[in-house]
Amino acid sequence: MSKSIRIPAPDPSDTSPAVTHVPGTSGPSRALVAGVALGAAALGLAACGPAGAGVAYVTSPAVSASSPSASAVAGGRYTKIVAMSGLQVSPPTTSATSEHLGLTWAQAATAFAATSAVQGSHAQAILGYGLVTLSGSTLPGGTSPLDRRGAWVGITWGETTSCPAAAVPPAGSSTSRASYHQIFTAVVIYGQGGDGAIVYTSRGTPSCGGPQTGPTVTAAREVLSMPWQQTTPLHNGSVRVSYQAPSCATLFSTASSGNMGVGKYILTVEVTEPFDRASCPTTTHTTSIRLFPSPVPPGAPAVSSHTTLGHGPTGPVSVLQTGRIAGGP
């Protein structure tokens, strides 16, 4: 009998001189140009925000921002200004290149799709390199202000969820349409080699209705499949394994697929880790993985006396479910 069990755990380079980032430094150089500052003063506009937040910048009145769409990215870069509540992404000041921040578009897409915050089914997803400004939100500790900072930005929206029938507004309701505001989730990968990232969730209406929430800013976490070692024999349908991971890692899920009668199983251990995990020492973790139900269901084939365990793939795990990520070169 084939069996698959998944057990959730509890729970640049933008060459523009405007932005410089070296891992471990206190932050990027500020992209403040005298002409822009004077323009802001003349217009009576203030660029401010709470401590730790990005500084808003002034764009030409002739250049308008729009909500995220598939047409906002092309050739691996943002081609128009995109705005989500207090987060704005602008086209980079240099021509398109095949690599930014030590990552190609494909590598950045792998990291984006493996971010735990975008887990699940979404109607749309885009990714490109752009200049990010964040205002009005407090950044996670250790994150430098984002003020026209070069970053890979992946945005997803149109989450598919199962809602209680009572929470679904009547079809064609003008009231529901007027009060509904789409929520966008943006993964901003700003560190060299992808070693730093945040998740920005815009203000909007939850999928199942209710009052608006957000915006929120959190440190991004990546889902990774880890190598493991068996530490105990098979007992009552389960084995115990150990794996090496940063101390700041959290168990995401375990999985087993195989055949009881043949006795061959593939096991995986998945964790979430901060993108910037260099400061977390590696430690040994242990967990149990269930291979098959115990007791064995009536009518199931006898359990093989020679059970062998194999590894599933290791590395980043794609948890974003979407038709395609738009914006590639």
Tab-separated table of C-alpha atoms in Angstrom:
chain	number	residue	atom	x	y	z
A	1	MET	CA	0.000	0.000	0.000
A	2	SER	CA	1.431	3.360	-1.037
A	3	LYS	CA	1.362	5.879	1.763
A	4	SER	CA	2.277	9.577	1.911
A	5	ILE	CA	2.168	11.374	5.231
A	6	ARG	CA	2.928	15.082	5.787
A	7	ILE	CA	2.939	16.300	9.374
A	8	PRO	CA	3.080	20.096	9.886
A	9	ALA	CA	5.112	21.169	12.888
A	10	PRO	CA	3.416	23.136	15.670
A	11	ASP	CA	3.533	25.878	15.722
A	12	PRO	CA	23.357	46.030	-7.184
A	13	SER	CA	24.045	43.831	-9.048
A	14	ASP	CA	22.593	47.268	-9.526
A	15	THR	CA	25.693	49.234	-10.377
A	16	SER	CA	24.047	52.530	-9.485
A	17	PRO	CA	26.122	54.463	-6.918
A	18	ALA	CA	22.903	55.308	-5.106
A	19	VAL	CA	22.988	52.085	-3.062
A	20	THR	CA	25.859	50.255	-1.449
A	21	HIS	CA	25.443	47.147	0.702
A	22	VAL	CA	28.052	44.952	2.305
A	23	PRO	CA	26.872	42.182	4.665
A	24	GLY	CA	27.615	43.007	8.264
A	25	THR	CA	27.793	46.773	7.840
A	26	SER	CA	25.395	49.126	9.564
A	27	GLY	CA	23.451	49.933	6.399
A	28	PRO	CA	23.389	51.318	2.854
A	29	SER	CA	24.409	54.777	1.740
A	30	ARG	CA	21.439	57.114	1.501
A	31	ALA	CA	20.157	57.828	-1.984
A	32	LEU	CA	19.339	61.457	-1.335
A	33	VAL	CA	20.030	63.841	-4.178
A	34	ALA	CA	20.160	67.583	-3.575
A	35	GLY	CA	17.852	68.278	-6.496
A	36	VAL	CA	15.196	65.947	-5.093
A	37	ALA	CA	15.536	67.451	-1.617
A	38	LEU	CA	15.107	70.954	-2.982
A	39	GLY	CA	12.121	69.822	-5.003
A	40	ALA	CA	10.553	68.353	-1.899
A	41	ALA	CA	11.128	71.561	0.046
A	42	ALA	CA	9.609	73.645	-2.730
A	43	LEU	CA	6.521	71.448	-2.722
A	44	GLY	CA	6.303	71.534	1.057
A	45	LEU	CA	6.552	67.781	1.296
A	46	ALA	CA	8.131	66.077	4.270
A	47	ALA	CA	9.991	62.778	4.033
A	48	CYS	CA	9.683	61.183	7.418
A	49	GLY	CA	8.673	58.055	9.275
A	50	PRO	CA	9.059	56.282	12.608
A	51	ALA	CA	12.458	55.273	13.864
A	52	GLY	CA	13.829	52.377	11.877
A	53	ALA	CA	11.526	52.960	8.913
A	54	GLY	CA	12.468	53.929	5.385
A	55	VAL	CA	12.288	57.555	4.282
A	56	ALA	CA	9.677	58.502	1.707
A	57	TYR	CA	11.050	60.092	-1.440
A	58	VAL	CA	9.500	62.482	-3.929
A	59	THR	CA	8.823	61.443	-7.493
A	60	SER	CA	7.890	63.663	-10.401
A	61	PRO	CA	4.147	64.469	-10.468
A	62	ALA	CA	4.193	63.261	-14.081
A	63	VAL	CA	5.184	59.747	-12.938
A	64	SER	CA	2.339	57.895	-11.234
A	65	ALA	CA	2.488	54.694	-9.258
A	66	SER	CA	0.193	51.754	-9.865
A	67	SER	CA	-0.782	48.543	-8.112
A	68	PRO	CA	1.257	45.423	-8.904
A	69	SER	CA	0.465	43.745	-12.216
A	70	ALA	CA	2.163	41.334	-14.602
A	71	SER	CA	3.012	44.278	-16.866
A	72	ALA	CA	5.080	45.970	-14.144
A	73	VAL	CA	8.064	43.654	-14.704
A	74	ALA	CA	9.945	42.548	-17.797
A	75	GLY	CA	13.413	41.268	-18.562
A	76	GLY	CA	14.121	40.612	-14.890
A	77	ARG	CA	13.478	44.200	-13.731
A	78	TYR	CA	10.667	46.544	-12.764
A	79	THR	CA	9.668	48.767	-15.687
A	80	LYS	CA	7.140	50.978	-13.888
A	81	ILE	CA	6.580	52.316	-10.380
A	82	VAL	CA	4.512	49.997	-8.186
A	83	ALA	CA	3.002	51.031	-4.855
A	84	MET	CA	1.441	48.990	-2.044
A	85	SER	CA	0.438	51.059	0.994
A	86	GLY	CA	3.817	52.299	2.278
A	87	LEU	CA	6.039	50.188	0.014
A	88	GLN	CA	7.121	51.526	-3.373
A	89	VAL	CA	9.228	49.823	-6.037
A	90	SER	CA	10.761	51.887	-8.860
A	91	PRO	CA	12.610	50.819	-12.009
A	92	PRO	CA	16.389	50.550	-11.445
A	93	THR	CA	18.522	53.407	-12.713
A	94	THR	CA	20.820	51.111	-14.705
A	95	SER	CA	20.113	48.941	-17.692
A	96	ALA	CA	19.101	45.334	-17.163
A	97	THR	CA	21.838	42.839	-16.317
A	98	SER	CA	21.770	39.096	-15.797
A	99	GLU	CA	22.666	39.343	-12.096
A	100	HIS	CA	22.053	41.658	-9.130
A	101	LEU	CA	23.213	41.266	-5.531
A	102	GLY	CA	24.988	38.081	-6.577
A	103	LEU	CA	21.739	36.453	-7.703
A	104	THR	CA	20.344	35.725	-11.141
A	105	TRP	CA	16.596	36.090	-11.710
A	106	ALA	CA	16.204	32.307	-11.492
A	107	GLN	CA	18.066	32.157	-8.176
A	108	ALA	CA	16.000	35.017	-6.780
A	109	ALA	CA	12.842	33.230	-7.968
A	110	THR	CA	13.887	30.098	-6.067
A	111	ALA	CA	14.298	32.109	-2.856
A	112	PHE	CA	11.017	33.969	-3.418
A	113	ALA	CA	9.038	30.762	-3.961
A	114	ALA	CA	10.624	29.191	-0.865
A	115	THR	CA	9.609	32.038	1.468
A	116	SER	CA	7.216	30.703	4.100
A	117	ALA	CA	5.045	33.852	4.000
A	118	VAL	CA	3.918	33.127	0.419
A	119	GLN	CA	2.936	29.523	1.097
A	120	GLY	CA	-0.237	28.450	-0.667
A	121	SER	CA	-2.129	29.030	-3.890
A	122	HIS	CA	-2.032	32.512	-5.454
A	123	ALA	CA	-3.521	33.798	-8.692
A	124	GLN	CA	-0.595	36.089	-9.561
A	125	ALA	CA	3.124	36.357	-8.812
A	126	ILE	CA	5.782	38.691	-10.233
A	127	LEU	CA	9.505	39.128	-9.603
A	128	GLY	CA	12.030	41.704	-10.701
A	129	TYR	CA	14.905	43.891	-9.598
A	130	GLY	CA	14.030	47.435	-8.541
A	131	LEU	CA	14.632	50.280	-6.101
A	132	VAL	CA	12.643	49.913	-2.891
A	133	THR	CA	11.431	52.609	-0.524
A	134	LEU	CA	9.486	51.785	2.639
A	135	SER	CA	7.813	54.397	4.817
A	136	GLY	CA	5.356	54.322	7.690
A	137	SER	CA	6.406	50.930	9.049
A	138	THR	CA	8.952	49.830	11.617
A	139	LEU	CA	11.513	47.401	10.229
A	140	PRO	CA	12.609	44.218	12.015
A	141	GLY	CA	15.656	44.639	14.245
A	142	GLY	CA	18.928	44.717	12.342
A	143	THR	CA	17.354	45.797	9.051
A	144	SER	CA	18.763	48.975	7.511
A	145	PRO	CA	16.330	51.620	6.217
A	146	LEU	CA	14.993	50.989	2.738
A	147	ASP	CA	15.295	54.225	0.772
A	148	ARG	CA	15.594	53.564	-2.967
A	149	ARG	CA	17.581	50.492	-2.112
A	150	GLY	CA	18.335	47.912	-4.807
A	151	ALA	CA	16.517	44.647	-4.176
A	152	TRP	CA	14.857	41.676	-5.805
A	153	VAL	CA	11.143	42.101	-5.123
A	154	GLY	CA	8.665	39.254	-5.544
A	155	ILE	CA	4.984	40.123	-5.130
A	156	THR	CA	2.059	37.736	-4.968
A	157	TRP	CA	-1.676	38.270	-4.610
A	158	GLY	CA	-5.038	36.610	-5.196
A	159	GLU	CA	-4.639	34.014	-2.457
A	160	THR	CA	-7.001	31.041	-2.721
A	161	THR	CA	-8.542	30.110	0.611
A	162	SER	CA	-11.506	28.158	1.941
A	163	CYS	CA	-13.866	30.496	3.795
A	164	PRO	CA	-16.973	29.727	5.872
A	165	ALA	CA	-20.116	30.191	3.827
A	166	ALA	CA	-21.293	32.965	6.145
A	167	ALA	CA	-18.160	34.988	5.426
A	168	VAL	CA	-18.649	35.060	1.646
A	169	PRO	CA	-20.326	38.344	0.576
A	170	PRO	CA	-23.315	38.132	-1.767
A	171	ALA	CA	-22.378	37.991	-5.449
A	172	GLY	CA	-22.429	41.413	-7.066
A	173	SER	CA	-22.711	43.232	-3.741
A	174	SER	CA	-21.771	46.867	-4.347
A	175	THR	CA	-21.029	47.314	-0.660
A	176	SER	CA	-18.532	44.456	-0.640
A	177	ARG	CA	-16.848	45.761	-3.798
A	178	ALA	CA	-16.507	49.267	-2.376
A	179	SER	CA	-14.970	48.095	0.888
A	180	TYR	CA	-12.686	45.417	-0.542
A	181	HIS	CA	-8.985	46.211	-0.927
A	182	GLN	CA	-6.587	43.605	-2.366
A	183	ILE	CA	-3.774	42.436	-0.089
A	184	PHE	CA	-0.329	42.147	-1.703
A	185	THR	CA	2.535	40.195	-0.141
A	186	ALA	CA	6.010	41.367	-1.168
A	187	VAL	CA	9.277	39.547	-0.473
A	188	VAL	CA	12.113	42.102	-0.582
A	189	ILE	CA	15.528	40.401	-0.963
A	190	TYR	CA	18.065	43.146	-0.348
A	191	GLY	CA	21.167	41.350	0.982
A	192	GLN	CA	24.196	40.376	-1.044
A	193	GLY	CA	23.793	36.761	-2.098
A	194	GLY	CA	20.248	36.814	-0.741
A	195	ASP	CA	21.394	36.961	2.886
A	196	GLY	CA	18.792	39.520	3.958
A	197	ALA	CA	15.064	39.787	3.233
A	198	ILE	CA	11.826	41.104	4.659
A	199	VAL	CA	8.164	40.355	3.972
A	200	TYR	CA	5.820	43.308	3.508
A	201	THR	CA	2.065	42.697	3.577
A	202	SER	CA	0.026	45.657	2.375
A	203	ARG	CA	-3.077	46.955	4.077
A	204	GLY	CA	-6.199	45.305	2.749
A	205	THR	CA	-9.232	43.103	3.263
A	206	PRO	CA	-8.642	39.517	4.455
A	207	SER	CA	-9.636	36.782	2.011
A	208	CYS	CA	-12.615	35.736	4.121
A	209	GLY	CA	-13.792	39.276	4.822
A	210	GLY	CA	-13.728	41.366	7.961
A	211	PRO	CA	-12.041	44.649	8.844
A	212	GLN	CA	-8.917	45.679	6.966
A	213	THR	CA	-5.553	44.634	8.381
A	214	GLY	CA	-1.937	45.691	7.902
A	215	PRO	CA	0.394	46.795	6.700
A	216	THR	CA	2.901	44.505	8.396
A	217	VAL	CA	6.654	44.022	8.032
A	218	THR	CA	8.439	40.884	9.239
A	219	ALA	CA	11.787	39.206	8.709
A	220	ALA	CA	11.547	36.707	5.850
A	221	ARG	CA	12.091	33.003	6.488
A	222	GLU	CA	13.054	30.414	3.884
A	223	VAL	CA	11.773	26.835	3.787
A	224	LEU	CA	14.628	24.340	3.400
A	225	SER	CA	14.761	20.539	3.229
A	226	MET	CA	17.562	19.291	5.481
A	227	PRO	CA	19.828	16.221	5.394
A	228	TRP	CA	18.968	13.854	8.254
A	229	GLN	CA	20.353	10.808	10.047
A	230	GLN	CA	18.261	7.990	11.493
A	231	THR	CA	18.814	7.666	15.252
A	232	THR	CA	16.343	4.926	16.299
A	233	PRO	CA	14.973	1.738	14.698
A	234	LEU	CA	11.473	1.668	13.246
A	235	HIS	CA	8.994	1.393	16.124
A	236	ASN	CA	5.196	1.504	15.917
A	237	GLY	CA	5.362	2.985	12.446
A	238	SER	CA	7.778	5.804	13.316
A	239	VAL	CA	11.501	6.527	13.331
A	240	ARG	CA	13.452	9.271	15.017
A	241	VAL	CA	15.993	11.314	13.054
A	242	SER	CA	18.503	14.078	13.764
A	243	TYR	CA	19.574	16.953	11.533
A	244	GLN	CA	21.954	19.893	11.645
A	245	ALA	CA	20.376	23.360	11.347
A	246	PRO	CA	20.878	26.873	12.722
A	247	SER	CA	19.649	27.401	16.268
A	248	CYS	CA	17.136	29.930	14.883
A	249	ALA	CA	15.561	27.317	12.576
A	250	THR	CA	12.005	26.118	13.214
A	251	LEU	CA	10.615	22.751	12.146
A	252	PHE	CA	8.189	23.321	9.259
A	253	SER	CA	7.087	19.777	8.380
A	254	THR	CA	8.124	16.152	8.038
A	255	ALA	CA	7.012	13.866	5.233
A	256	SER	CA	7.153	10.188	4.319
A	257	SER	CA	6.214	8.455	1.087
A	258	GLY	CA	6.631	4.779	0.311
A	259	ASN	CA	5.135	1.313	0.325
A	260	MET	CA	4.549	-0.786	3.445
A	261	GLY	CA	4.773	-4.108	1.656
A	262	VAL	CA	8.014	-3.304	-0.186
A	263	GLY	CA	9.429	-1.481	2.818
A	264	LYS	CA	11.012	1.454	0.954
A	265	TYR	CA	10.367	5.015	2.083
A	266	ILE	CA	11.563	8.498	1.196
A	267	LEU	CA	11.712	10.874	4.172
A	268	THR	CA	12.090	14.648	4.273
A	269	VAL	CA	12.605	17.123	7.100
A	270	GLU	CA	11.763	20.743	6.297
A	271	VAL	CA	12.577	23.785	8.426
A	272	THR	CA	12.231	27.543	8.136
A	273	GLU	CA	15.306	29.713	8.627
A	274	PRO	CA	15.920	33.467	8.439
A	275	PHE	CA	17.503	34.539	5.156
A	276	ASP	CA	20.232	36.156	7.273
A	277	ARG	CA	21.183	33.189	9.447
A	278	ALA	CA	24.948	33.704	9.711
A	279	SER	CA	24.653	34.790	13.352
A	280	CYS	CA	22.822	31.582	14.331
A	281	PRO	CA	25.173	28.775	15.423
A	282	THR	CA	24.498	25.331	13.960
A	283	THR	CA	23.010	22.862	16.418
A	284	THR	CA	21.631	19.313	16.358
A	285	HIS	CA	17.860	18.942	16.236
A	286	THR	CA	15.767	15.763	16.491
A	287	THR	CA	12.245	14.848	15.426
A	288	SER	CA	10.066	11.797	14.769
A	289	ILE	CA	8.705	10.873	11.337
A	290	ARG	CA	5.738	8.548	10.912
A	291	LEU	CA	6.064	6.098	8.015
A	292	PHE	CA	2.691	4.372	8.269
A	293	PRO	CA	-0.252	4.189	10.686
A	294	SER	CA	0.052	2.100	13.803
A	295	PRO	CA	-1.697	-0.196	14.209
A	296	VAL	CA	-1.755	-1.133	10.541
A	297	PRO	CA	-5.290	-0.783	9.085
A	298	PRO	CA	-7.210	-4.029	8.456
A	299	GLY	CA	-6.592	-5.415	4.982
A	300	ALA	CA	-3.289	-3.583	4.551
A	301	PRO	CA	-0.304	-5.623	3.349
A	302	ALA	CA	2.068	-6.966	5.957
A	303	VAL	CA	4.859	-4.626	6.947
A	304	SER	CA	8.134	-5.643	5.320
A	305	SER	CA	10.774	-6.878	7.737
A	306	HIS	CA	13.483	-5.135	5.700
A	307	THR	CA	12.594	-1.442	5.729
A	308	THR	CA	14.942	0.943	3.945
A	309	LEU	CA	14.856	4.710	4.279
A	310	GLY	CA	16.004	7.153	1.620
A	311	HIS	CA	16.447	10.913	1.375
A	312	GLY	CA	14.196	13.305	-0.431
A	313	PRO	CA	15.805	16.293	-2.227
A	314	THR	CA	17.494	18.856	0.017
A	315	GLY	CA	17.698	22.634	-0.305
A	316	PRO	CA	15.056	25.332	-0.844
A	317	VAL	CA	11.475	24.058	-0.989
A	318	SER	CA	8.982	25.844	-3.235
A	319	VAL	CA	5.860	26.560	-1.166
A	320	LEU	CA	4.368	29.178	-3.514
A	321	GLN	CA	1.690	27.648	-5.718
A	322	THR	CA	1.037	29.731	-8.826
A	323	GLY	CA	0.808	29.245	-12.557
A	324	ARG	CA	4.037	31.124	-13.219
A	325	ILE	CA	6.209	33.873	-11.789
A	326	ALA	CA	6.089	36.720	-14.314
A	327	GLY	CA	9.014	39.014	-15.064
A	328	GLY	CA	11.846	36.678	-16.020
A	329	PRO	CA	14.475	37.596	-18.578
